[in-house]
Amino acid sequence: MGLEQAKNYSCEDVYGSLQLFELQKPQLEKLALWSLFADLEGPLIPVLSRMERAGIEVDMDLLSALSAEFAEKLEKLKGEIYALAGEEFNINSTQQLGEILFEKLKLPRGRKTKTGYSTDVKVLERLAAQHELPGLILAYRNLAKLKSTYIDKLARLRHPDTGRIHTSFNQCGTATGRLSSSNPNLQNIPVRSEEGQRIRSAFVAAGGCLLLSGDYSQIDLRVLAHYSRDEALLEAFRNGEDIHRRTAAEIFFVSPELITPEMRRVAKTINFGIVYGMSSYGLASQLQISRKEAQTFIDRYFEHYAGVRKFMEEIIARAHEQGYVTTLLGRRRQLPEINSRNRTKREFAERTAINTPIQGTAADIIKLAMLRVDRELREQKLAARMILQIHDELVLEVPKKELDVTRDLLQQAMETVMELAVPLSVNLTVSQNLGKA
DNA sequence: ACAATGGTCC
DNA sequence: ACTCGGACCATTGTA
């Protein structure tokens, strides 16, 4: 492209942006959204831009080795699957898989989908007790997913000049105010499985640097405590308690020391479910218990955290009146179906009315923290730089010499950026790579 | 090109 | 019949 063309093109972009600005400023002011833009979202733009351009280093040798290893294991699994099925078929096709499992092998069919048999992980796990094949399918899917979505995709997106991976952070794509990440999505890099951890290990710090990450502890539930001013929730966080353990103690009527891992797991599911506006039905299917048992847990939860119930009722009532909900910084989400006569639609909107102020406020908080971290890093002339945001977590690439000062800076910035009715708590991790070990 | 299904993260 | 909030992406199979 010639200079003349480049000039016209870029000036048109600038002019168009200015016109949009002048059009939208009064609209934002009318909705009391101007300061959200002027003080948060606007200033965040250059921060995100710097993060995108910084990118993150990936150990391509490790990634290639993983790719080869996974390919080999997949070939082997494929052979075993064909042998067990008695024929070759496309394992990736849910349709063909369903025919093998439920027609040829006559395994008991579970749920069905719009188009046929469901073959999702829940169904296959149940079937695994009766036949060898479903377990192999699960193993195959696990590896195939990691290989295609993460390993091979990352290799293709490595920038030829920087040798690093440069995601795109979308600032205005979500309904709640969260960021999203694409090409590649670096906000859903595997973390739970062991193979996932090996992929994470390929995300490494640059030479002479370490990765420093700070993640908010239970930010959603702390925001809920702030909104609801529920006494028990406030007390738990002010005392630095393990909130899932505390919830377990309350719903099982057992003292906290006697909580088993299983009881804690149930309580954790409930705590998450609460934030999502979960029903007894949802909890039952999640925990594989009866609806009645689920309802008992929920009843006990609200008995203990009575302020939470009140908050939920009030936020739903307000959503019905106003037709929208807002976050602590005034971010706003319209809920056009909140007064729908269709029960399913209306109830969905009601769950959204509960979840959005919580998730959205958490997003407000970490965005504010990003502004502060970026500003302080530059003010203090540090070479450390923010490279990732994963909803409740910030990842920095830090020269080893700057580690001590940056550690304090990050924790301080994240914990004090907003004052809630409960303290914000941040856990720091320093590592050579994003993996666990 | 698009819907359906399935799966990864917070 | 309902199935818990917010995202992105791969693959199959049909259009």
XYZ file of C-alpha atoms (C1' of nucleotides) in Angstrom:
462
model
C 0.000 0.000 0.000
C 1.338 3.409 -0.962
C 1.782 6.282 1.451
C -1.094 8.179 -0.138
C -3.479 5.293 0.356
C -2.255 4.640 3.872
C -2.807 8.267 4.749
C -6.375 8.246 3.453
C -7.171 4.941 5.067
C -5.856 5.810 8.504
C -7.301 9.309 8.505
C -10.712 7.910 7.638
C -10.424 5.544 10.570
C -9.591 8.394 12.878
C -12.346 10.586 11.520
C -14.888 7.787 11.804
C -13.847 7.156 15.387
C -14.233 10.830 16.242
C -17.706 10.928 14.766
C -18.704 7.848 16.734
C -17.258 9.412 19.862
C -19.348 12.535 19.456
C -22.423 10.503 18.765
C -21.956 8.166 21.702
C -20.724 10.508 24.402
C -24.151 12.028 25.068
C -25.707 8.583 25.003
C -23.257 7.330 27.602
C -23.848 10.402 29.743
C -27.566 9.825 29.602
C -27.126 6.280 30.904
C -24.669 7.352 33.609
C -22.013 5.348 31.804
C -19.666 8.151 30.945
C -17.333 7.738 33.872
C -17.169 3.982 33.316
C -15.807 4.795 29.888
C -13.690 7.800 30.787
C -12.114 6.345 33.921
C -11.999 2.662 33.140
C -12.694 1.299 29.686
C -11.056 4.116 27.760
C -7.790 4.099 29.703
C -7.771 0.309 29.545
C -7.470 0.323 25.746
C -3.723 1.119 25.603
C -3.098 -1.325 28.452
C -4.724 -4.152 26.526
C -2.881 -3.095 23.422
C 0.447 -3.361 25.226
C -0.502 -6.788 26.553
C -1.427 -8.032 23.102
C 1.803 -6.758 21.614
C 3.881 -8.199 24.453
C 2.467 -11.675 23.920
C 3.756 -14.744 25.680
C 6.642 -17.043 24.861
C 5.901 -20.628 23.964
C 8.394 -23.477 24.062
C 7.840 -24.837 20.580
C 10.147 -27.808 21.087
C 8.088 -28.938 24.034
C 4.895 -28.330 22.101
C 6.147 -30.344 19.124
C 7.169 -33.188 21.383
C 3.723 -33.183 22.965
C 2.101 -33.117 19.562
C 4.063 -36.183 18.459
C 3.410 -38.001 21.698
C -0.314 -37.301 21.591
C -0.495 -38.328 17.929
C 1.093 -41.642 18.764
C -1.235 -42.281 21.689
C -4.221 -41.348 19.558
C -3.207 -43.859 16.877
C -2.921 -46.560 19.474
C -6.286 -45.710 21.017
C -7.857 -45.634 17.606
C -6.728 -49.217 16.960
C -8.092 -50.423 20.270
C -11.385 -48.643 19.686
C -11.841 -50.185 16.237
C -11.041 -53.620 17.645
C -13.598 -53.266 20.425
C -16.197 -51.857 18.070
C -15.582 -54.614 15.559
C -15.298 -52.094 12.730
C -13.708 -48.820 11.701
C -15.701 -45.626 12.027
C -15.207 -41.913 12.580
C -14.675 -41.589 16.323
C -15.225 -37.851 16.120
C -18.702 -38.324 14.749
C -21.245 -38.451 17.571
C -23.710 -39.912 15.123
C -21.528 -42.851 14.112
C -20.407 -43.343 17.709
C -24.015 -43.485 18.861
C -24.796 -46.236 16.323
C -21.857 -48.309 17.546
C -22.614 -47.902 21.241
C -26.368 -48.100 21.310
C -27.344 -50.153 18.253
C -24.436 -52.466 17.574
C -23.315 -53.014 21.190
C -26.802 -52.475 22.591
C -25.569 -50.449 25.533
C -28.320 -48.683 27.507
C -29.001 -45.303 25.966
C -28.997 -42.345 28.286
C -30.291 -38.942 27.353
C -31.003 -38.162 23.759
C -30.334 -35.007 21.851
C -32.348 -33.264 19.172
C -30.788 -35.422 16.503
C -30.033 -38.731 18.207
C -28.198 -40.287 21.118
C -26.170 -38.189 23.513
C -22.584 -39.346 23.810
C -21.236 -36.651 26.099
C -18.857 -37.268 28.977
C -21.635 -37.850 31.513
C -23.204 -40.579 29.400
C -19.894 -42.250 28.552
C -18.750 -42.242 32.160
C -21.845 -44.109 33.201
C -21.398 -46.606 30.363
C -17.768 -47.151 31.260
C -18.831 -49.438 34.094
C -20.371 -51.919 31.657
C -18.077 -51.897 28.666
C -14.476 -51.089 27.853
C -15.197 -48.969 24.817
C -16.688 -45.820 26.402
C -13.604 -45.349 28.572
C -11.370 -45.525 25.522
C -13.560 -43.012 23.719
C -13.196 -40.625 26.650
C -9.422 -41.005 26.601
C -9.405 -40.442 22.847
C -11.547 -37.320 23.070
C -9.415 -35.925 25.853
C -6.209 -36.199 23.831
C -7.783 -35.159 20.530
C -9.216 -32.049 22.122
C -5.925 -30.986 23.619
C -4.006 -31.687 20.445
C -6.253 -29.904 17.973
C -7.448 -26.997 20.080
C -4.299 -26.172 21.967
C -1.117 -27.759 20.644
C -1.668 -27.517 16.903
C -3.531 -24.225 17.061
C -0.799 -22.567 19.110
C 1.891 -23.711 16.738
C 0.049 -22.071 13.842
C -0.433 -18.795 15.697
C 3.161 -18.284 16.782
C 4.259 -14.926 15.421
C 7.200 -15.277 13.017
C 8.922 -12.088 14.197
C 8.478 -12.226 17.946
C 8.315 -15.998 18.260
C 5.560 -15.408 20.763
C 1.813 -15.944 20.932
C -0.231 -12.750 20.660
C -3.861 -13.142 21.649
C -6.593 -10.612 20.941
C -8.421 -9.252 23.954
C -11.955 -8.303 23.072
C -13.097 -5.507 25.323
C -16.698 -5.239 24.273
C -17.780 -8.745 23.463
C -19.310 -10.045 26.670
C -22.639 -9.285 28.284
C -21.189 -8.893 31.767
C -18.116 -6.717 31.234
C -15.569 -9.478 31.262
C -12.875 -9.503 28.629
C -12.655 -12.324 26.160
C -9.605 -13.678 24.395
C -9.333 -15.177 20.938
C -6.874 -16.314 18.287
C -5.921 -18.034 20.446
C -8.167 -17.969 23.485
C -5.614 -17.857 26.291
C -8.332 -17.787 28.920
C -9.175 -21.469 28.595
C -5.791 -23.138 28.535
C -6.280 -26.526 30.234
C -5.540 -26.660 33.938
C -7.352 -29.593 35.511
C -5.902 -32.663 33.831
C -2.308 -33.777 33.951
C -1.991 -33.530 30.168
C -3.405 -30.041 30.420
C -0.668 -29.103 32.848
C 1.912 -30.315 30.357
C 0.490 -27.959 27.759
C 0.563 -25.118 30.249
C 4.218 -25.894 30.869
C 4.922 -24.835 27.292
C 3.963 -21.258 28.189
C 7.240 -19.981 29.544
C 8.898 -16.832 30.828
C 11.366 -15.073 28.537
C 15.066 -15.472 29.266
C 16.057 -13.860 32.562
C 12.412 -13.537 33.552
C 9.853 -15.346 35.644
C 6.085 -15.468 35.434
C 4.341 -13.836 38.355
C 0.645 -14.405 38.685
C -1.800 -12.959 41.160
C -5.252 -14.435 41.462
C -8.150 -13.132 43.484
C -9.354 -15.609 46.066
C -13.119 -16.185 45.828
C -13.761 -12.807 44.272
C -17.305 -13.696 43.220
C -18.345 -14.741 46.708
C -16.670 -11.704 48.217
C -18.624 -9.479 45.855
C -21.732 -11.363 46.911
C -20.847 -10.718 50.558
C -20.459 -7.046 49.730
C -23.776 -6.778 47.916
C -25.797 -8.845 50.354
C -24.089 -7.725 53.574
C -24.958 -11.209 54.780
C -23.622 -11.449 58.324
C -22.331 -15.001 58.107
C -20.638 -14.390 54.763
C -19.081 -11.139 55.987
C -17.778 -12.828 59.088
C -16.366 -15.789 57.206
C -14.345 -13.567 54.877
C -13.286 -11.146 57.569
C -11.932 -14.087 59.558
C -10.133 -15.460 56.533
C -12.064 -18.716 56.685
C -12.163 -21.424 54.046
C -15.576 -20.535 52.679
C -16.387 -23.934 51.175
C -15.509 -25.629 54.451
C -17.616 -23.163 56.353
C -20.580 -23.691 54.061
C -20.156 -27.460 54.389
C -20.213 -27.150 58.171
C -23.488 -25.266 57.987
C -25.348 -27.491 55.544
C -24.173 -30.758 57.117
C -24.487 -29.559 60.721
C -20.910 -30.630 61.441
C -18.042 -28.675 62.975
C -15.540 -27.417 60.386
C -12.719 -29.745 61.500
C -14.814 -32.787 60.710
C -15.615 -31.850 57.132
C -14.575 -34.532 54.652
C -13.278 -33.698 51.159
C -16.553 -35.024 49.764
C -18.625 -32.721 51.962
C -16.452 -29.804 50.989
C -16.900 -30.639 47.314
C -20.682 -30.582 47.695
C -20.523 -27.238 49.488
C -18.246 -25.824 46.802
C -20.725 -26.796 44.114
C -23.477 -25.080 46.073
C -21.433 -21.931 46.557
C -20.774 -21.762 42.835
C -24.372 -22.585 42.061
C -25.567 -19.733 44.234
C -23.614 -17.242 42.160
C -25.285 -18.652 39.041
C -28.796 -18.530 40.454
C -29.013 -22.291 40.446
C -32.206 -24.259 41.027
C -32.582 -27.448 43.025
C -32.882 -29.235 39.712
C -29.565 -27.884 38.491
C -27.832 -28.723 41.734
C -29.296 -32.230 41.742
C -28.051 -33.019 38.254
C -24.659 -31.494 38.985
C -24.176 -33.502 42.171
C -25.997 -36.631 40.964
C -28.333 -36.544 43.919
C -32.104 -36.407 44.159
C -33.910 -33.185 43.708
C -35.232 -33.454 47.213
C -31.774 -33.768 48.741
C -30.616 -30.831 46.656
C -33.533 -28.767 47.882
C -32.625 -29.635 51.477
C -29.087 -28.356 50.938
C -30.369 -25.163 49.382
C -32.836 -24.621 52.215
C -30.087 -25.023 54.776
C -27.843 -22.723 52.823
C -30.380 -19.931 52.828
C -31.232 -20.552 56.430
C -27.644 -19.831 57.342
C -26.963 -17.157 54.736
C -30.308 -15.416 55.034
C -28.917 -12.138 53.735
C -28.008 -13.813 50.453
C -31.596 -14.844 49.859
C -32.769 -11.329 50.596
C -30.225 -9.890 48.183
C -31.386 -12.229 45.446
C -35.025 -11.364 45.954
C -34.254 -7.669 45.898
C -32.061 -7.738 42.821
C -34.702 -9.731 40.941
C -37.419 -7.320 42.035
C -35.342 -4.355 40.890
C -34.643 -6.049 37.566
C -38.384 -6.512 37.059
C -38.994 -2.828 37.728
C -36.111 -1.376 35.765
C -35.572 -3.946 33.044
C -31.838 -3.962 33.639
C -29.197 -4.622 36.278
C -25.925 -2.826 37.015
C -22.523 -3.525 38.519
C -20.782 -1.575 41.253
C -19.242 0.757 38.681
C -22.556 1.250 36.920
C -22.014 -1.130 34.040
C -25.421 -2.030 32.776
C -27.077 -5.050 31.243
C -30.537 -4.908 29.773
C -32.793 -7.867 30.535
C -35.542 -7.633 27.925
C -37.064 -10.983 28.907
C -37.266 -10.329 32.636
C -41.039 -9.818 32.435
C -41.696 -12.440 29.802
C -44.808 -14.587 30.190
C -42.676 -17.519 29.086
C -41.497 -19.007 32.347
C -38.262 -20.461 31.000
C -37.243 -17.155 29.460
C -38.245 -15.180 32.507
C -36.391 -17.437 34.912
C -33.309 -17.338 32.748
C -33.395 -13.556 32.915
C -33.817 -13.757 36.693
C -30.706 -15.922 37.037
C -28.886 -13.435 34.864
C -30.075 -10.652 37.154
C -28.326 -12.406 40.028
C -25.171 -13.406 38.197
C -24.393 -10.299 36.165
C -23.893 -7.835 39.045
C -21.551 -10.359 40.661
C -19.561 -11.455 37.646
C -19.619 -7.937 36.226
C -18.425 -6.321 39.440
C -15.578 -8.808 39.631
C -14.729 -7.742 36.074
C -14.858 -4.070 37.096
C -12.462 -4.749 39.946
C -9.812 -6.582 37.988
C -9.960 -4.026 35.187
C -9.314 -1.278 37.717
C -6.449 -3.342 39.077
C -5.023 -3.656 35.581
C -4.995 0.104 35.193
C -3.205 0.505 38.467
C -0.664 -2.249 37.867
C 0.146 -0.888 34.434
C 0.488 2.651 35.745
C 2.693 1.685 38.672
C 4.952 -0.517 36.596
C 5.582 2.392 34.275
C 5.908 4.981 37.032
C 8.515 2.872 38.759
C 10.292 2.302 35.446
C 10.081 -1.430 35.793
C 10.590 -3.700 32.805
C 8.059 -6.158 34.191
C 4.941 -6.261 32.072
C 1.439 -7.577 32.275
C 0.842 -10.233 29.640
C -2.388 -12.046 30.510
C -5.709 -11.557 32.232
C -7.750 -14.645 33.016
C -10.895 -13.203 34.656
C -9.695 -13.308 38.263
C -5.988 -13.549 37.589
C -3.215 -11.346 36.199
C -0.002 -12.786 34.792
C 3.140 -10.686 34.598
C 6.479 -11.413 32.962
C 9.086 -10.115 35.374
C 12.876 -9.792 35.117
C 14.343 -11.796 37.996
C 15.899 -8.685 39.523
C 12.521 -6.986 39.757
C 10.738 -9.924 41.316
C 10.581 -8.750 44.927
C 9.354 -5.265 44.185
C 6.900 -6.450 41.544
C 5.449 -9.093 43.802
C 4.502 -6.491 46.404
C 3.314 -4.071 43.790
C 0.968 -6.615 42.240
C -0.509 -7.863 45.478
C -0.956 -4.370 46.865
C -2.521 -3.036 43.702
C -4.963 -5.904 43.333
C -6.008 -6.008 46.977
C -6.497 -2.298 47.555
C -7.898 -1.208 44.219
C -11.419 -1.211 45.562
C -12.695 -1.274 49.109
C -15.514 -3.716 49.695
C -17.302 -4.749 52.862
C -14.858 -7.659 53.018
C -11.141 -7.661 52.222
C -9.946 -8.665 48.774
C -7.345 -11.398 48.976
C -4.768 -12.234 46.312
C -2.599 -15.338 46.042
C 0.724 -14.932 44.261
C 2.594 -17.587 42.322
C 6.066 -17.341 40.820
C 7.125 -19.866 38.232
C 9.172 -20.577 35.151
C 6.052 -21.570 33.209
C 2.251 -21.686 33.482
C 2.250 -25.340 34.531
C 1.892 -26.443 38.082
C 5.281 -28.037 38.624
C -21.827 -21.058 5.611
C -24.197 -22.792 9.425
C -26.375 -25.707 13.193
C -25.542 -29.232 16.418
C -22.636 -31.479 19.602
C -19.027 -31.601 22.679
C -15.341 -29.694 25.600
C -11.894 -26.281 27.722
C -11.571 -22.186 31.097
C -13.214 -18.727 35.112
C -40.274 -30.416 30.194
C -37.170 -27.750 33.053
C -31.613 -28.783 33.343
C -26.341 -23.174 36.332
C -23.676 -17.611 34.888
C -19.936 -15.913 31.208
C -16.737 -17.011 27.119
C -14.022 -19.597 22.424
C -13.152 -23.375 19.436
C -13.007 -28.100 16.935
C -15.473 -31.387 14.296
C -19.235 -33.404 11.779
C -22.862 -33.211 8.692
C -26.226 -30.666 6.070
C -27.264 -26.889 3.095
